């Protein structure tokens, strides 16, 4: 058992104790629902975490567990839905005292948050409208884009909904302003890269690199925190590999799936990794 505990996190992504906690929560969840089960709650949770950590194909998992692919599809989606319901509310801007627990004083204000966007590739579509909608001119690929706000100690505080790749960081920030920027106090500032210059020019309290070398150095030393967080999130393959869901008639399905798994992984990174 000692060897199993030692290598469990390497295989599943979280510690054995953390995994056990999720299994117990899942058992309680199942007790309130009448669902057909092929496996024990522990085995189903293993399938779910393998999906998040390694993003294997359903064919591979079906072969490993000796069951049909459709059953694996049902199990992994049930686990994703369960984890999302259980965890997603833990990503929150909270209040100013919480956001300012780790901040950078500047003049008579405080820099409390860092902002950045992250794109994840998706498969191309035979639907020309969707193909154009998901094409990112920035990354020259078909992708999904999401904005993330972190506190300066690296805690993820907010995420936008998932947007198709044709939406850049600035357009997403404008579209979602009422769910994050309008909640900040007038003395709070955010740091971002030069991609957010249009917002700074419009009077948004977002500080971006300028002509002052020393200020840019300090800005970069704080911005690296959100880059490190993205690296941690993308160590979970489901947040970095090309999303295999086909883009057919509706973009909502793949965007909803992307949003769920990113919020799940965000909470895992915040609290359990």
XYZ file of C-alpha atoms in Angstrom:
273
model
C 0.000 0.000 0.000
C 2.956 2.304 0.702
C 4.067 2.104 -2.923
C 0.506 2.781 -4.097
C 0.276 5.954 -1.995
C 3.693 7.090 -3.174
C 2.769 6.927 -6.854
C -0.974 7.548 -6.684
C -0.735 11.281 -7.365
C 1.525 10.661 -10.348
C -1.162 8.465 -11.910
C -4.387 10.237 -10.839
C -3.318 13.865 -10.280
C -4.318 14.198 -6.609
C -3.263 12.517 -3.382
C -4.875 9.304 -2.183
C -6.541 11.150 0.711
C -7.985 13.778 -1.594
C -9.207 11.118 -3.992
C -10.846 9.253 -1.112
C -12.651 12.414 -0.070
C -14.103 12.818 -3.564
C -15.200 9.171 -3.609
C -17.121 9.637 -0.344
C -18.806 12.771 -1.700
C -19.662 10.875 -4.875
C -21.224 8.026 -2.900
C -23.507 10.517 -1.160
C -24.350 12.021 -4.539
C -25.262 8.604 -5.962
C -27.434 7.737 -2.966
C -29.815 10.526 -3.963
C -30.164 9.255 -7.541
C -31.266 6.031 -9.185
C -28.580 5.425 -11.810
C -27.327 2.351 -13.640
C -23.757 1.501 -12.590
C -21.208 -0.727 -14.253
C -18.537 -0.079 -11.622
C -18.083 0.882 -8.005
C -18.002 4.604 -7.110
C -14.234 4.283 -6.657
C -13.728 2.858 -10.149
C -15.973 5.500 -11.683
C -14.007 8.242 -9.910
C -10.764 6.720 -11.222
C -12.174 6.925 -14.758
C -13.129 10.564 -14.150
C -9.719 11.579 -12.832
C -7.911 9.699 -15.578
C -9.968 11.788 -18.003
C -8.922 15.021 -16.299
C -5.257 14.169 -15.703
C -4.360 12.268 -18.891
C -7.305 12.936 -21.266
C -7.204 9.431 -22.792
C -9.583 8.333 -25.513
C -12.754 6.453 -24.565
C -11.487 3.540 -26.658
C -8.399 3.211 -24.463
C -10.291 3.366 -21.163
C -12.919 0.941 -22.491
C -10.154 -1.519 -23.365
C -8.499 -1.145 -19.949
C -11.765 -1.694 -18.047
C -13.125 -4.248 -20.532
C -16.415 -2.446 -21.113
C -18.096 -0.814 -24.092
C -17.124 2.708 -25.094
C -20.616 4.127 -24.542
C -20.485 3.108 -20.876
C -17.181 4.934 -20.453
C -18.687 8.013 -22.121
C -21.600 7.975 -19.641
C -19.345 7.464 -16.618
C -16.853 10.212 -17.426
C -19.605 12.706 -18.171
C -21.386 11.804 -14.926
C -18.158 12.372 -12.980
C -17.487 15.685 -14.751
C -21.033 16.849 -13.947
C -20.671 15.750 -10.307
C -17.300 17.463 -9.823
C -18.569 20.632 -11.485
C -21.650 20.791 -9.260
C -19.560 20.141 -6.162
C -16.630 22.476 -6.911
C -17.511 25.327 -9.278
C -18.830 27.724 -6.599
C -15.403 27.693 -4.959
C -14.081 30.012 -7.677
C -15.157 33.456 -6.498
C -13.960 37.065 -6.384
C -15.116 37.081 -2.745
C -14.613 40.505 -1.139
C -11.983 43.240 -1.082
C -10.321 42.144 2.212
C -9.875 38.647 0.770
C -8.537 39.926 -2.564
C -6.104 42.244 -0.750
C -4.584 39.496 1.427
C -1.742 39.436 -1.054
C -1.387 42.741 -2.889
C 1.107 45.237 -4.267
C 0.687 48.809 -2.903
C 1.153 51.508 -5.515
C 0.619 55.198 -4.751
C -2.732 55.376 -2.917
C -4.059 52.194 -4.482
C -3.544 48.443 -4.395
C -2.841 45.964 -7.154
C -4.858 42.957 -6.068
C -5.242 40.842 -9.200
C -3.527 39.698 -12.392
C -5.425 38.984 -15.615
C -4.610 36.906 -18.660
C -6.272 34.751 -21.276
C -5.542 31.200 -22.311
C -6.440 29.384 -25.508
C -6.891 25.641 -25.938
C -6.985 24.046 -29.389
C -10.080 22.294 -30.743
C -10.654 20.192 -33.830
C -11.673 21.918 -37.029
C -15.268 21.812 -38.234
C -16.917 20.915 -41.508
C -19.431 23.645 -40.693
C -17.896 26.745 -42.309
C -19.568 29.172 -39.909
C -18.334 27.315 -36.830
C -14.927 26.828 -38.399
C -14.578 30.598 -38.774
C -16.054 31.260 -35.310
C -13.470 29.094 -33.564
C -10.453 30.254 -35.567
C -7.998 32.351 -33.548
C -6.052 34.822 -35.644
C -3.726 35.330 -32.658
C -2.721 31.683 -32.339
C -3.432 30.697 -35.968
C -5.433 27.698 -34.808
C -8.994 26.695 -33.950
C -9.372 27.203 -30.236
C -11.405 28.145 -27.176
C -10.422 31.203 -25.152
C -10.976 31.995 -21.482
C -9.967 34.891 -19.218
C -8.645 34.188 -15.723
C -8.055 36.468 -12.726
C -5.641 35.421 -9.988
C -4.706 37.001 -6.720
C -1.027 37.939 -6.479
C -0.290 34.785 -4.465
C -1.586 32.702 -7.377
C -5.059 31.809 -6.116
C -7.557 31.692 -8.997
C -10.362 34.128 -8.140
C -12.465 34.328 -11.293
C -12.904 32.813 -14.737
C -14.898 34.005 -17.693
C -17.188 31.676 -19.527
C -15.492 29.881 -22.408
C -15.537 31.733 -25.739
C -14.780 30.603 -29.284
C -11.281 31.412 -30.514
C -12.308 34.368 -32.683
C -12.927 36.302 -29.438
C -9.716 37.888 -28.172
C -8.916 38.784 -24.553
C -10.117 42.388 -24.849
C -13.474 41.490 -26.373
C -14.048 38.859 -23.678
C -13.141 41.363 -20.967
C -15.664 43.847 -22.360
C -18.376 41.188 -22.722
C -17.933 39.966 -19.139
C -17.163 43.263 -17.404
C -20.274 43.203 -15.213
C -19.267 39.861 -13.679
C -15.815 40.927 -12.469
C -14.538 44.445 -13.156
C -17.629 46.202 -11.842
C -17.258 44.320 -8.534
C -13.844 45.837 -7.782
C -13.386 48.839 -5.508
C -12.224 52.154 -7.058
C -8.790 51.744 -5.432
C -8.103 48.293 -6.910
C -5.835 47.821 -9.910
C -5.090 44.793 -12.066
C -1.902 43.892 -13.909
C -1.940 42.498 -17.436
C 0.205 42.191 -20.531
C 0.277 44.628 -23.434
C -2.695 42.865 -25.021
C -4.885 44.747 -22.538
C -3.575 48.179 -23.635
C -6.904 49.071 -25.339
C -8.699 48.692 -21.993
C -6.093 50.776 -20.177
C -6.481 53.452 -22.822
C -10.249 53.429 -22.186
C -9.705 54.131 -18.494
C -9.899 50.632 -17.086
C -7.689 50.160 -14.018
C -5.411 47.649 -15.739
C -1.675 48.335 -15.614
C 0.326 47.135 -18.614
C 4.007 47.506 -19.578
C 5.076 51.015 -20.565
C 8.274 52.946 -21.124
C 9.577 52.746 -17.524
C 12.047 49.845 -17.406
C 12.011 49.490 -13.624
C 8.210 49.465 -13.485
C 8.102 46.901 -16.279
C 10.507 44.691 -14.340
C 8.303 44.836 -11.236
C 5.203 44.223 -13.350
C 6.798 41.182 -14.948
C 7.814 39.762 -11.563
C 4.166 39.802 -10.473
C 2.694 38.713 -13.828
C 4.747 35.527 -13.799
C 2.411 34.278 -11.070
C -0.538 33.891 -13.443
C 1.737 32.288 -16.030
C 2.764 29.735 -13.397
C -0.909 29.060 -12.629
C -1.645 28.403 -16.302
C 1.301 25.990 -16.347
C -0.161 24.126 -13.347
C -3.600 23.979 -14.942
C -2.179 22.746 -18.208
C -0.309 19.973 -16.454
C -3.821 18.473 -16.438
C -3.998 17.212 -20.004
C -7.700 17.972 -20.334
C -6.763 21.688 -20.184
C -3.918 21.521 -22.695
C -4.516 18.851 -25.330
C -6.693 19.473 -28.359
C -10.349 19.036 -27.390
C -11.688 16.128 -29.397
C -15.396 17.031 -29.253
C -16.538 17.647 -32.838
C -17.817 21.062 -33.848
C -20.989 20.150 -35.698
C -24.123 22.291 -35.421
C -23.945 23.893 -31.978
C -20.988 25.555 -30.342
C -22.632 25.544 -26.892
C -21.817 21.875 -26.214
C -18.050 22.158 -26.568
C -17.928 25.554 -24.817
C -19.954 24.206 -21.894
C -17.683 21.166 -21.625
C -14.554 23.329 -21.727
C -15.960 25.651 -19.060
C -16.793 22.770 -16.727
C -13.405 21.068 -16.894
C -11.479 24.337 -16.502
C -13.465 25.260 -13.395
C -12.969 21.793 -11.933
C -9.219 21.911 -12.541
C -9.019 25.482 -11.198
C -10.414 24.360 -7.846
C -8.119 21.330 -7.814
C -5.108 23.591 -8.453
C -6.261 26.085 -5.806
C -6.947 23.592 -3.040
C -5.523 20.148 -3.711
C -2.382 20.361 -5.876
